[in-house]
Amino acid sequence: MTTDSMDTLIDAGHHLDRAGLGQGRSGNISLRTETGLLITASGARLDRLTRKDLVAADLSGHWTGPLRPSSELSFHCAVFNARPDAMAIVHVHSPWATSLACMHCPIPAFHYMVAAAGGDDIPCVPYATFGTGALAQAVAGGLQQRNACLMANHGQIALGATMEEALELAEEVENLARCYGQILAIGDPVLLDSEQMADVLERFGGYGKQQPE
């Protein structure tokens, strides 16, 4: 593992705490490396993360070192294996996303920013016990066509080509979950149709990218 990748994970953990997306010892983050991945240790607090709290593993789940990796190592490996374009994974129990996940409630196209996750909804994958192969399979399946999903009775997970992208998407999912949850308390939202969302997804291809001068 490199010093840069360790510092990236540490900074990400601290950011999640400051943003209110990470609580105590819940949640875990990882970064792809040349030999596999670097992941937070089991029970590590994101707000107090240091280099001693990081564990190196390969993509088959084998690890070395004095600390055990997060109990969710299996789904981090499954996602990296299923999505070779993913370089970073953020899994948190952020309040609003977790609330919807506990209702087994996906986030539909109530707002165009749902497309930030790569499609016309943010799915909620079926419940499975934490740390199991069943959960790893469910999460990897949910992220085949999306960059984020909810995990039933659990939380949310977001990925990106960089840790910055994964963090930004996790924050957007939580914001969308909050807005959708507030709307459900009022009534049924008017959803964008598939044609409207397809237009958004096409436009998102250049979203945030500046043309060279």
PDB file of N, CA, C and O in Angstrom, residues 122-190:
ATOM      1  N   ILE A 122     -32.527   4.754  -7.981  1.00  0.00           N
ATOM      2  CA  ILE A 122     -31.472   4.237  -7.103  1.00  0.00           C
ATOM      3  C   ILE A 122     -32.087   3.027  -6.416  1.00  0.00           C
ATOM      4  O   ILE A 122     -32.953   3.168  -5.550  1.00  0.00           O
ATOM      5  N   PRO A 123     -31.692   1.819  -6.823  1.00  0.00           N
ATOM      6  CA  PRO A 123     -32.365   0.615  -6.330  1.00  0.00           C
ATOM      7  C   PRO A 123     -32.056   0.320  -4.871  1.00  0.00           C
ATOM      8  O   PRO A 123     -31.096   0.838  -4.296  1.00  0.00           O
ATOM      9  N   CYS A 124     -32.898  -0.504  -4.294  1.00  0.00           N
ATOM     10  CA  CYS A 124     -32.657  -1.034  -2.950  1.00  0.00           C
ATOM     11  C   CYS A 124     -32.493  -2.537  -3.079  1.00  0.00           C
ATOM     12  O   CYS A 124     -33.428  -3.233  -3.487  1.00  0.00           O
ATOM     13  N   VAL A 125     -31.301  -3.051  -2.770  1.00  0.00           N
ATOM     14  CA  VAL A 125     -31.049  -4.488  -2.931  1.00  0.00           C
ATOM     15  C   VAL A 125     -31.611  -5.250  -1.733  1.00  0.00           C
ATOM     16  O   VAL A 125     -31.757  -4.693  -0.643  1.00  0.00           O
ATOM     17  N   PRO A 126     -31.937  -6.523  -1.908  1.00  0.00           N
ATOM     18  CA  PRO A 126     -32.564  -7.309  -0.839  1.00  0.00           C
ATOM     19  C   PRO A 126     -31.678  -7.433   0.392  1.00  0.00           C
ATOM     20  O   PRO A 126     -30.444  -7.375   0.312  1.00  0.00           O
ATOM     21  N   TYR A 127     -32.327  -7.635   1.527  1.00  0.00           N
ATOM     22  CA  TYR A 127     -31.599  -7.792   2.784  1.00  0.00           C
ATOM     23  C   TYR A 127     -30.839  -9.110   2.821  1.00  0.00           C
ATOM     24  O   TYR A 127     -31.326 -10.148   2.376  1.00  0.00           O
ATOM     25  N   ALA A 128     -29.648  -9.060   3.389  1.00  0.00           N
ATOM     26  CA  ALA A 128     -28.876 -10.255   3.728  1.00  0.00           C
ATOM     27  C   ALA A 128     -28.001  -9.880   4.925  1.00  0.00           C
ATOM     28  O   ALA A 128     -27.646  -8.715   5.107  1.00  0.00           O
ATOM     29  N   THR A 129     -27.664 -10.852   5.751  1.00  0.00           N
ATOM     30  CA  THR A 129     -26.871 -10.595   6.944  1.00  0.00           C
ATOM     31  C   THR A 129     -25.523  -9.980   6.583  1.00  0.00           C
ATOM     32  O   THR A 129     -24.892 -10.383   5.599  1.00  0.00           O
ATOM     33  N   PHE A 130     -25.086  -9.014   7.378  1.00  0.00           N
ATOM     34  CA  PHE A 130     -23.814  -8.340   7.096  1.00  0.00           C
ATOM     35  C   PHE A 130     -22.671  -9.347   7.090  1.00  0.00           C
ATOM     36  O   PHE A 130     -22.665 -10.322   7.823  1.00  0.00           O
ATOM     37  N   GLY A 131     -21.704  -9.089   6.234  1.00  0.00           N
ATOM     38  CA  GLY A 131     -20.511  -9.925   6.165  1.00  0.00           C
ATOM     39  C   GLY A 131     -20.689 -11.248   5.439  1.00  0.00           C
ATOM     40  O   GLY A 131     -19.756 -12.059   5.410  1.00  0.00           O
ATOM     41  N   THR A 132     -21.841 -11.478   4.825  1.00  0.00           N
ATOM     42  CA  THR A 132     -22.091 -12.769   4.183  1.00  0.00           C
ATOM     43  C   THR A 132     -21.905 -12.693   2.665  1.00  0.00           C
ATOM     44  O   THR A 132     -21.963 -11.621   2.065  1.00  0.00           O
ATOM     45  N   GLY A 133     -21.741 -13.879   2.082  1.00  0.00           N
ATOM     46  CA  GLY A 133     -21.654 -13.963   0.632  1.00  0.00           C
ATOM     47  C   GLY A 133     -22.948 -13.533  -0.033  1.00  0.00           C
ATOM     48  O   GLY A 133     -22.933 -12.980  -1.138  1.00  0.00           O
ATOM     49  N   ALA A 134     -24.077 -13.783   0.636  1.00  0.00           N
ATOM     50  CA  ALA A 134     -25.372 -13.385   0.078  1.00  0.00           C
ATOM     51  C   ALA A 134     -25.456 -11.870  -0.068  1.00  0.00           C
ATOM     52  O   ALA A 134     -25.959 -11.356  -1.066  1.00  0.00           O
ATOM     53  N   LEU A 135     -24.953 -11.137   0.928  1.00  0.00           N
ATOM     54  CA  LEU A 135     -24.959  -9.676   0.844  1.00  0.00           C
ATOM     55  C   LEU A 135     -24.010  -9.207  -0.250  1.00  0.00           C
ATOM     56  O   LEU A 135     -24.330  -8.288  -1.010  1.00  0.00           O
ATOM     57  N   ALA A 136     -22.839  -9.828  -0.333  1.00  0.00           N
ATOM     58  CA  ALA A 136     -21.878  -9.457  -1.377  1.00  0.00           C
ATOM     59  C   ALA A 136     -22.489  -9.636  -2.760  1.00  0.00           C
ATOM     60  O   ALA A 136     -22.342  -8.775  -3.638  1.00  0.00           O
ATOM     61  N   GLN A 137     -23.213 -10.736  -2.960  1.00  0.00           N
ATOM     62  CA  GLN A 137     -23.852 -11.006  -4.246  1.00  0.00           C
ATOM     63  C   GLN A 137     -24.947  -9.982  -4.534  1.00  0.00           C
ATOM     64  O   GLN A 137     -25.067  -9.487  -5.663  1.00  0.00           O
ATOM     65  N   ALA A 138     -25.738  -9.648  -3.526  1.00  0.00           N
ATOM     66  CA  ALA A 138     -26.823  -8.687  -3.717  1.00  0.00           C
ATOM     67  C   ALA A 138     -26.277  -7.304  -4.076  1.00  0.00           C
ATOM     68  O   ALA A 138     -26.783  -6.642  -4.992  1.00  0.00           O
ATOM     69  N   VAL A 139     -25.245  -6.866  -3.363  1.00  0.00           N
ATOM     70  CA  VAL A 139     -24.676  -5.537  -3.608  1.00  0.00           C
ATOM     71  C   VAL A 139     -24.013  -5.472  -4.983  1.00  0.00           C
ATOM     72  O   VAL A 139     -24.213  -4.512  -5.737  1.00  0.00           O
ATOM     73  N   ALA A 140     -23.232  -6.490  -5.319  1.00  0.00           N
ATOM     74  CA  ALA A 140     -22.575  -6.499  -6.631  1.00  0.00           C
ATOM     75  C   ALA A 140     -23.607  -6.488  -7.749  1.00  0.00           C
ATOM     76  O   ALA A 140     -23.429  -5.813  -8.774  1.00  0.00           O
ATOM     77  N   GLY A 141     -24.712  -7.205  -7.551  1.00  0.00           N
ATOM     78  CA  GLY A 141     -25.777  -7.207  -8.552  1.00  0.00           C
ATOM     79  C   GLY A 141     -26.433  -5.851  -8.684  1.00  0.00           C
ATOM     80  O   GLY A 141     -26.717  -5.373  -9.785  1.00  0.00           O
ATOM     81  N   GLY A 142     -26.673  -5.197  -7.545  1.00  0.00           N
ATOM     82  CA  GLY A 142     -27.310  -3.882  -7.561  1.00  0.00           C
ATOM     83  C   GLY A 142     -26.451  -2.807  -8.193  1.00  0.00           C
ATOM     84  O   GLY A 142     -26.971  -1.792  -8.679  1.00  0.00           O
ATOM     85  N   LEU A 143     -25.138  -3.031  -8.204  1.00  0.00           N
ATOM     86  CA  LEU A 143     -24.220  -2.035  -8.755  1.00  0.00           C
ATOM     87  C   LEU A 143     -23.716  -2.395 -10.158  1.00  0.00           C
ATOM     88  O   LEU A 143     -22.812  -1.752 -10.666  1.00  0.00           O
ATOM     89  N   GLN A 144     -24.303  -3.406 -10.764  1.00  0.00           N
ATOM     90  CA  GLN A 144     -23.915  -3.734 -12.136  1.00  0.00           C
ATOM     91  C   GLN A 144     -24.250  -2.600 -13.095  1.00  0.00           C
ATOM     92  O   GLN A 144     -23.469  -2.258 -13.983  1.00  0.00           O
ATOM     93  N   GLN A 145     -25.431  -1.999 -12.912  1.00  0.00           N
ATOM     94  CA  GLN A 145     -25.896  -0.952 -13.805  1.00  0.00           C
ATOM     95  C   GLN A 145     -26.054   0.400 -13.106  1.00  0.00           C
ATOM     96  O   GLN A 145     -26.615   1.328 -13.673  1.00  0.00           O
ATOM     97  N   ARG A 146     -25.604   0.504 -11.872  1.00  0.00           N
ATOM     98  CA  ARG A 146     -25.713   1.741 -11.102  1.00  0.00           C
ATOM     99  C   ARG A 146     -24.411   1.992 -10.356  1.00  0.00           C
ATOM    100  O   ARG A 146     -23.635   1.066 -10.107  1.00  0.00           O
ATOM    101  N   ASN A 147     -24.193   3.235  -9.972  1.00  0.00           N
ATOM    102  CA  ASN A 147     -23.018   3.574  -9.177  1.00  0.00           C
ATOM    103  C   ASN A 147     -23.352   3.751  -7.701  1.00  0.00           C
ATOM    104  O   ASN A 147     -22.467   4.077  -6.903  1.00  0.00           O
ATOM    105  N   ALA A 148     -24.614   3.565  -7.359  1.00  0.00           N
ATOM    106  CA  ALA A 148     -25.027   3.637  -5.957  1.00  0.00           C
ATOM    107  C   ALA A 148     -26.298   2.819  -5.781  1.00  0.00           C
ATOM    108  O   ALA A 148     -27.081   2.661  -6.719  1.00  0.00           O
ATOM    109  N   CYS A 149     -26.500   2.324  -4.582  1.00  0.00           N
ATOM    110  CA  CYS A 149     -27.747   1.648  -4.262  1.00  0.00           C
ATOM    111  C   CYS A 149     -27.969   1.702  -2.755  1.00  0.00           C
ATOM    112  O   CYS A 149     -27.041   1.965  -1.980  1.00  0.00           O
ATOM    113  N   LEU A 150     -29.212   1.456  -2.369  1.00  0.00           N
ATOM    114  CA  LEU A 150     -29.542   1.273  -0.965  1.00  0.00           C
ATOM    115  C   LEU A 150     -29.456  -0.213  -0.651  1.00  0.00           C
ATOM    116  O   LEU A 150     -29.583  -1.056  -1.538  1.00  0.00           O
ATOM    117  N   MET A 151     -29.227  -0.528   0.618  1.00  0.00           N
ATOM    118  CA  MET A 151     -29.125  -1.916   1.070  1.00  0.00           C
ATOM    119  C   MET A 151     -30.192  -2.124   2.135  1.00  0.00           C
ATOM    120  O   MET A 151     -30.171  -1.469   3.175  1.00  0.00           O
ATOM    121  N   ALA A 152     -31.143  -2.987   1.863  1.00  0.00           N
ATOM    122  CA  ALA A 152     -32.311  -3.147   2.728  1.00  0.00           C
ATOM    123  C   ALA A 152     -31.914  -3.356   4.187  1.00  0.00           C
ATOM    124  O   ALA A 152     -31.041  -4.177   4.485  1.00  0.00           O
ATOM    125  N   ASN A 153     -32.559  -2.596   5.068  1.00  0.00           N
ATOM    126  CA  ASN A 153     -32.330  -2.687   6.513  1.00  0.00           C
ATOM    127  C   ASN A 153     -30.865  -2.508   6.887  1.00  0.00           C
ATOM    128  O   ASN A 153     -30.390  -3.102   7.858  1.00  0.00           O
ATOM    129  N   HIS A 154     -30.173  -1.663   6.127  1.00  0.00           N
ATOM    130  CA  HIS A 154     -28.716  -1.565   6.333  1.00  0.00           C
ATOM    131  C   HIS A 154     -28.195  -0.149   6.097  1.00  0.00           C
ATOM    132  O   HIS A 154     -27.814   0.532   7.040  1.00  0.00           O
ATOM    133  N   GLY A 155     -28.131   0.310   4.844  1.00  0.00           N
ATOM    134  CA  GLY A 155     -27.542   1.614   4.570  1.00  0.00           C
ATOM    135  C   GLY A 155     -27.443   1.877   3.089  1.00  0.00           C
ATOM    136  O   GLY A 155     -28.285   1.438   2.307  1.00  0.00           O
ATOM    137  N   GLN A 156     -26.388   2.570   2.693  1.00  0.00           N
ATOM    138  CA  GLN A 156     -26.170   2.866   1.274  1.00  0.00           C
ATOM    139  C   GLN A 156     -24.729   2.582   0.911  1.00  0.00           C
ATOM    140  O   GLN A 156     -23.837   2.517   1.766  1.00  0.00           O
ATOM    141  N   ILE A 157     -24.485   2.417  -0.398  1.00  0.00           N
ATOM    142  CA  ILE A 157     -23.137   2.216  -0.909  1.00  0.00           C
ATOM    143  C   ILE A 157     -23.008   2.987  -2.217  1.00  0.00           C
ATOM    144  O   ILE A 157     -23.934   3.019  -3.029  1.00  0.00           O
ATOM    145  N   ALA A 158     -21.862   3.646  -2.395  1.00  0.00           N
ATOM    146  CA  ALA A 158     -21.594   4.420  -3.606  1.00  0.00           C
ATOM    147  C   ALA A 158     -20.179   4.138  -4.070  1.00  0.00           C
ATOM    148  O   ALA A 158     -19.284   3.885  -3.246  1.00  0.00           O
ATOM    149  N   LEU A 159     -19.971   4.170  -5.365  1.00  0.00           N
ATOM    150  CA  LEU A 159     -18.626   3.938  -5.901  1.00  0.00           C
ATOM    151  C   LEU A 159     -18.260   5.042  -6.871  1.00  0.00           C
ATOM    152  O   LEU A 159     -19.100   5.835  -7.289  1.00  0.00           O
ATOM    153  N   GLY A 160     -16.972   5.092  -7.205  1.00  0.00           N
ATOM    154  CA  GLY A 160     -16.513   6.108  -8.125  1.00  0.00           C
ATOM    155  C   GLY A 160     -15.181   5.761  -8.753  1.00  0.00           C
ATOM    156  O   GLY A 160     -14.481   4.853  -8.284  1.00  0.00           O
ATOM    157  N   ALA A 161     -14.826   6.502  -9.791  1.00  0.00           N
ATOM    158  CA  ALA A 161     -13.523   6.333 -10.431  1.00  0.00           C
ATOM    159  C   ALA A 161     -12.420   6.906  -9.563  1.00  0.00           C
ATOM    160  O   ALA A 161     -11.243   6.603  -9.764  1.00  0.00           O
ATOM    161  N   THR A 162     -12.808   7.745  -8.592  1.00  0.00           N
ATOM    162  CA  THR A 162     -11.895   8.281  -7.583  1.00  0.00           C
ATOM    163  C   THR A 162     -12.634   8.292  -6.252  1.00  0.00           C
ATOM    164  O   THR A 162     -13.868   8.210  -6.209  1.00  0.00           O
ATOM    165  N   MET A 163     -11.899   8.441  -5.164  1.00  0.00           N
ATOM    166  CA  MET A 163     -12.555   8.541  -3.867  1.00  0.00           C
ATOM    167  C   MET A 163     -13.403   9.807  -3.798  1.00  0.00           C
ATOM    168  O   MET A 163     -14.492   9.805  -3.204  1.00  0.00           O
ATOM    169  N   GLU A 164     -12.931  10.878  -4.408  1.00  0.00           N
ATOM    170  CA  GLU A 164     -13.707  12.119  -4.414  1.00  0.00           C
ATOM    171  C   GLU A 164     -15.074  11.909  -5.063  1.00  0.00           C
ATOM    172  O   GLU A 164     -16.099  12.383  -4.562  1.00  0.00           O
ATOM    173  N   GLU A 165     -15.097  11.169  -6.179  1.00  0.00           N
ATOM    174  CA  GLU A 165     -16.360  10.883  -6.856  1.00  0.00           C
ATOM    175  C   GLU A 165     -17.284  10.041  -5.972  1.00  0.00           C
ATOM    176  O   GLU A 165     -18.494  10.288  -5.908  1.00  0.00           O
ATOM    177  N   ALA A 166     -16.721   9.030  -5.315  1.00  0.00           N
ATOM    178  CA  ALA A 166     -17.528   8.163  -4.461  1.00  0.00           C
ATOM    179  C   ALA A 166     -18.114   8.939  -3.283  1.00  0.00           C
ATOM    180  O   ALA A 166     -19.280   8.762  -2.916  1.00  0.00           O
ATOM    181  N   LEU A 167     -17.315   9.801  -2.689  1.00  0.00           N
ATOM    182  CA  LEU A 167     -17.793  10.626  -1.580  1.00  0.00           C
ATOM    183  C   LEU A 167     -18.903  11.561  -2.042  1.00  0.00           C
ATOM    184  O   LEU A 167     -19.936  11.710  -1.369  1.00  0.00           O
ATOM    185  N   GLU A 168     -18.691  12.209  -3.179  1.00  0.00           N
ATOM    186  CA  GLU A 168     -19.688  13.148  -3.692  1.00  0.00           C
ATOM    187  C   GLU A 168     -21.009  12.437  -3.981  1.00  0.00           C
ATOM    188  O   GLU A 168     -22.089  12.957  -3.686  1.00  0.00           O
ATOM    189  N   LEU A 169     -20.926  11.225  -4.539  1.00  0.00           N
ATOM    190  CA  LEU A 169     -22.140  10.478  -4.848  1.00  0.00           C
ATOM    191  C   LEU A 169     -22.851  10.030  -3.571  1.00  0.00           C
ATOM    192  O   LEU A 169     -24.080  10.093  -3.489  1.00  0.00           O
ATOM    193  N   ALA A 170     -22.093   9.590  -2.576  1.00  0.00           N
ATOM    194  CA  ALA A 170     -22.716   9.199  -1.306  1.00  0.00           C
ATOM    195  C   ALA A 170     -23.455  10.366  -0.679  1.00  0.00           C
ATOM    196  O   ALA A 170     -24.556  10.214  -0.125  1.00  0.00           O
ATOM    197  N   GLU A 171     -22.880  11.556  -0.767  1.00  0.00           N
ATOM    198  CA  GLU A 171     -23.545  12.753  -0.247  1.00  0.00           C
ATOM    199  C   GLU A 171     -24.806  13.068  -1.047  1.00  0.00           C
ATOM    200  O   GLU A 171     -25.842  13.445  -0.477  1.00  0.00           O
ATOM    201  N   GLU A 172     -24.733  12.893  -2.375  1.00  0.00           N
ATOM    202  CA  GLU A 172     -25.909  13.159  -3.214  1.00  0.00           C
ATOM    203  C   GLU A 172     -27.020  12.156  -2.927  1.00  0.00           C
ATOM    204  O   GLU A 172     -28.207  12.530  -2.885  1.00  0.00           O
ATOM    205  N   VAL A 173     -26.672  10.897  -2.740  1.00  0.00           N
ATOM    206  CA  VAL A 173     -27.685   9.884  -2.404  1.00  0.00           C
ATOM    207  C   VAL A 173     -28.387  10.245  -1.094  1.00  0.00           C
ATOM    208  O   VAL A 173     -29.612  10.143  -0.982  1.00  0.00           O
ATOM    209  N   GLU A 174     -27.621  10.674  -0.104  1.00  0.00           N
ATOM    210  CA  GLU A 174     -28.229  11.056   1.174  1.00  0.00           C
ATOM    211  C   GLU A 174     -29.140  12.268   0.992  1.00  0.00           C
ATOM    212  O   GLU A 174     -30.244  12.315   1.577  1.00  0.00           O
ATOM    213  N   ASN A 175     -28.729  13.240   0.194  1.00  0.00           N
ATOM    214  CA  ASN A 175     -29.569  14.412  -0.049  1.00  0.00           C
ATOM    215  C   ASN A 175     -30.860  14.022  -0.752  1.00  0.00           C
ATOM    216  O   ASN A 175     -31.952  14.489  -0.384  1.00  0.00           O
ATOM    217  N   LEU A 176     -30.756  13.165  -1.775  1.00  0.00           N
ATOM    218  CA  LEU A 176     -31.941  12.706  -2.482  1.00  0.00           C
ATOM    219  C   LEU A 176     -32.851  11.901  -1.565  1.00  0.00           C
ATOM    220  O   LEU A 176     -34.082  12.041  -1.623  1.00  0.00           O
ATOM    221  N   ALA A 177     -32.270  11.067  -0.715  1.00  0.00           N
ATOM    222  CA  ALA A 177     -33.068  10.277   0.221  1.00  0.00           C
ATOM    223  C   ALA A 177     -33.821  11.193   1.185  1.00  0.00           C
ATOM    224  O   ALA A 177     -34.991  10.950   1.510  1.00  0.00           O
ATOM    225  N   ARG A 178     -33.156  12.251   1.637  1.00  0.00           N
ATOM    226  CA  ARG A 178     -33.814  13.203   2.546  1.00  0.00           C
ATOM    227  C   ARG A 178     -34.986  13.886   1.846  1.00  0.00           C
ATOM    228  O   ARG A 178     -36.093  13.960   2.397  1.00  0.00           O
ATOM    229  N   CYS A 179     -34.752  14.379   0.636  1.00  0.00           N
ATOM    230  CA  CYS A 179     -35.826  15.054  -0.100  1.00  0.00           C
ATOM    231  C   CYS A 179     -36.990  14.098  -0.373  1.00  0.00           C
ATOM    232  O   CYS A 179     -38.162  14.464  -0.185  1.00  0.00           O
ATOM    233  N   TYR A 180     -36.672  12.881  -0.803  1.00  0.00           N
ATOM    234  CA  TYR A 180     -37.729  11.912  -1.117  1.00  0.00           C
ATOM    235  C   TYR A 180     -38.503  11.528   0.143  1.00  0.00           C
ATOM    236  O   TYR A 180     -39.738  11.430   0.119  1.00  0.00           O
ATOM    237  N   GLY A 181     -37.796  11.335   1.247  1.00  0.00           N
ATOM    238  CA  GLY A 181     -38.461  11.020   2.507  1.00  0.00           C
ATOM    239  C   GLY A 181     -39.393  12.123   2.952  1.00  0.00           C
ATOM    240  O   GLY A 181     -40.502  11.871   3.447  1.00  0.00           O
ATOM    241  N   GLN A 182     -38.974  13.365   2.777  1.00  0.00           N
ATOM    242  CA  GLN A 182     -39.826  14.498   3.138  1.00  0.00           C
ATOM    243  C   GLN A 182     -41.057  14.562   2.247  1.00  0.00           C
ATOM    244  O   GLN A 182     -42.164  14.868   2.704  1.00  0.00           O
ATOM    245  N   ILE A 183     -40.872  14.271   0.953  1.00  0.00           N
ATOM    246  CA  ILE A 183     -42.003  14.280   0.020  1.00  0.00           C
ATOM    247  C   ILE A 183     -43.016  13.206   0.405  1.00  0.00           C
ATOM    248  O   ILE A 183     -44.235  13.449   0.381  1.00  0.00           O
ATOM    249  N   LEU A 184     -42.546  12.022   0.775  1.00  0.00           N
ATOM    250  CA  LEU A 184     -43.459  10.931   1.116  1.00  0.00           C
ATOM    251  C   LEU A 184     -44.337  11.289   2.308  1.00  0.00           C
ATOM    252  O   LEU A 184     -45.445  10.760   2.449  1.00  0.00           O
ATOM    253  N   ALA A 185     -43.845  12.179   3.167  1.00  0.00           N
ATOM    254  CA  ALA A 185     -44.648  12.608   4.313  1.00  0.00           C
ATOM    255  C   ALA A 185     -45.777  13.541   3.883  1.00  0.00           C
ATOM    256  O   ALA A 185     -46.741  13.749   4.631  1.00  0.00           O
ATOM    257  N   ILE A 186     -45.648  14.103   2.667  1.00  0.00           N
ATOM    258  CA  ILE A 186     -46.652  15.035   2.145  1.00  0.00           C
ATOM    259  C   ILE A 186     -47.634  14.328   1.215  1.00  0.00           C
ATOM    260  O   ILE A 186     -48.845  14.524   1.268  1.00  0.00           O
ATOM    261  N   GLY A 187     -47.086  13.496   0.342  1.00  0.00           N
ATOM    262  CA  GLY A 187     -47.918  12.818  -0.647  1.00  0.00           C
ATOM    263  C   GLY A 187     -47.049  12.098  -1.661  1.00  0.00           C
ATOM    264  O   GLY A 187     -45.868  11.823  -1.411  1.00  0.00           O
ATOM    265  N   ASP A 188     -47.636  11.787  -2.807  1.00  0.00           N
ATOM    266  CA  ASP A 188     -46.917  11.073  -3.862  1.00  0.00           C
ATOM    267  C   ASP A 188     -46.272  12.067  -4.818  1.00  0.00           C
ATOM    268  O   ASP A 188     -46.953  12.964  -5.345  1.00  0.00           O
ATOM    269  N   PRO A 189     -44.978  11.927  -5.095  1.00  0.00           N
ATOM    270  CA  PRO A 189     -44.312  12.858  -6.017  1.00  0.00           C
ATOM    271  C   PRO A 189     -44.710  12.596  -7.467  1.00  0.00           C
ATOM    272  O   PRO A 189     -45.156  11.492  -7.813  1.00  0.00           O
ATOM    273  N   VAL A 190     -44.547  13.602  -8.292  1.00  0.00           N
ATOM    274  CA  VAL A 190     -44.704  13.436  -9.736  1.00  0.00           C
ATOM    275  C   VAL A 190     -43.352  12.992 -10.282  1.00  0.00           C
ATOM    276  O   VAL A 190     -42.356  13.710 -10.148  1.00  0.00           O
TER     277      VAL A 190
END
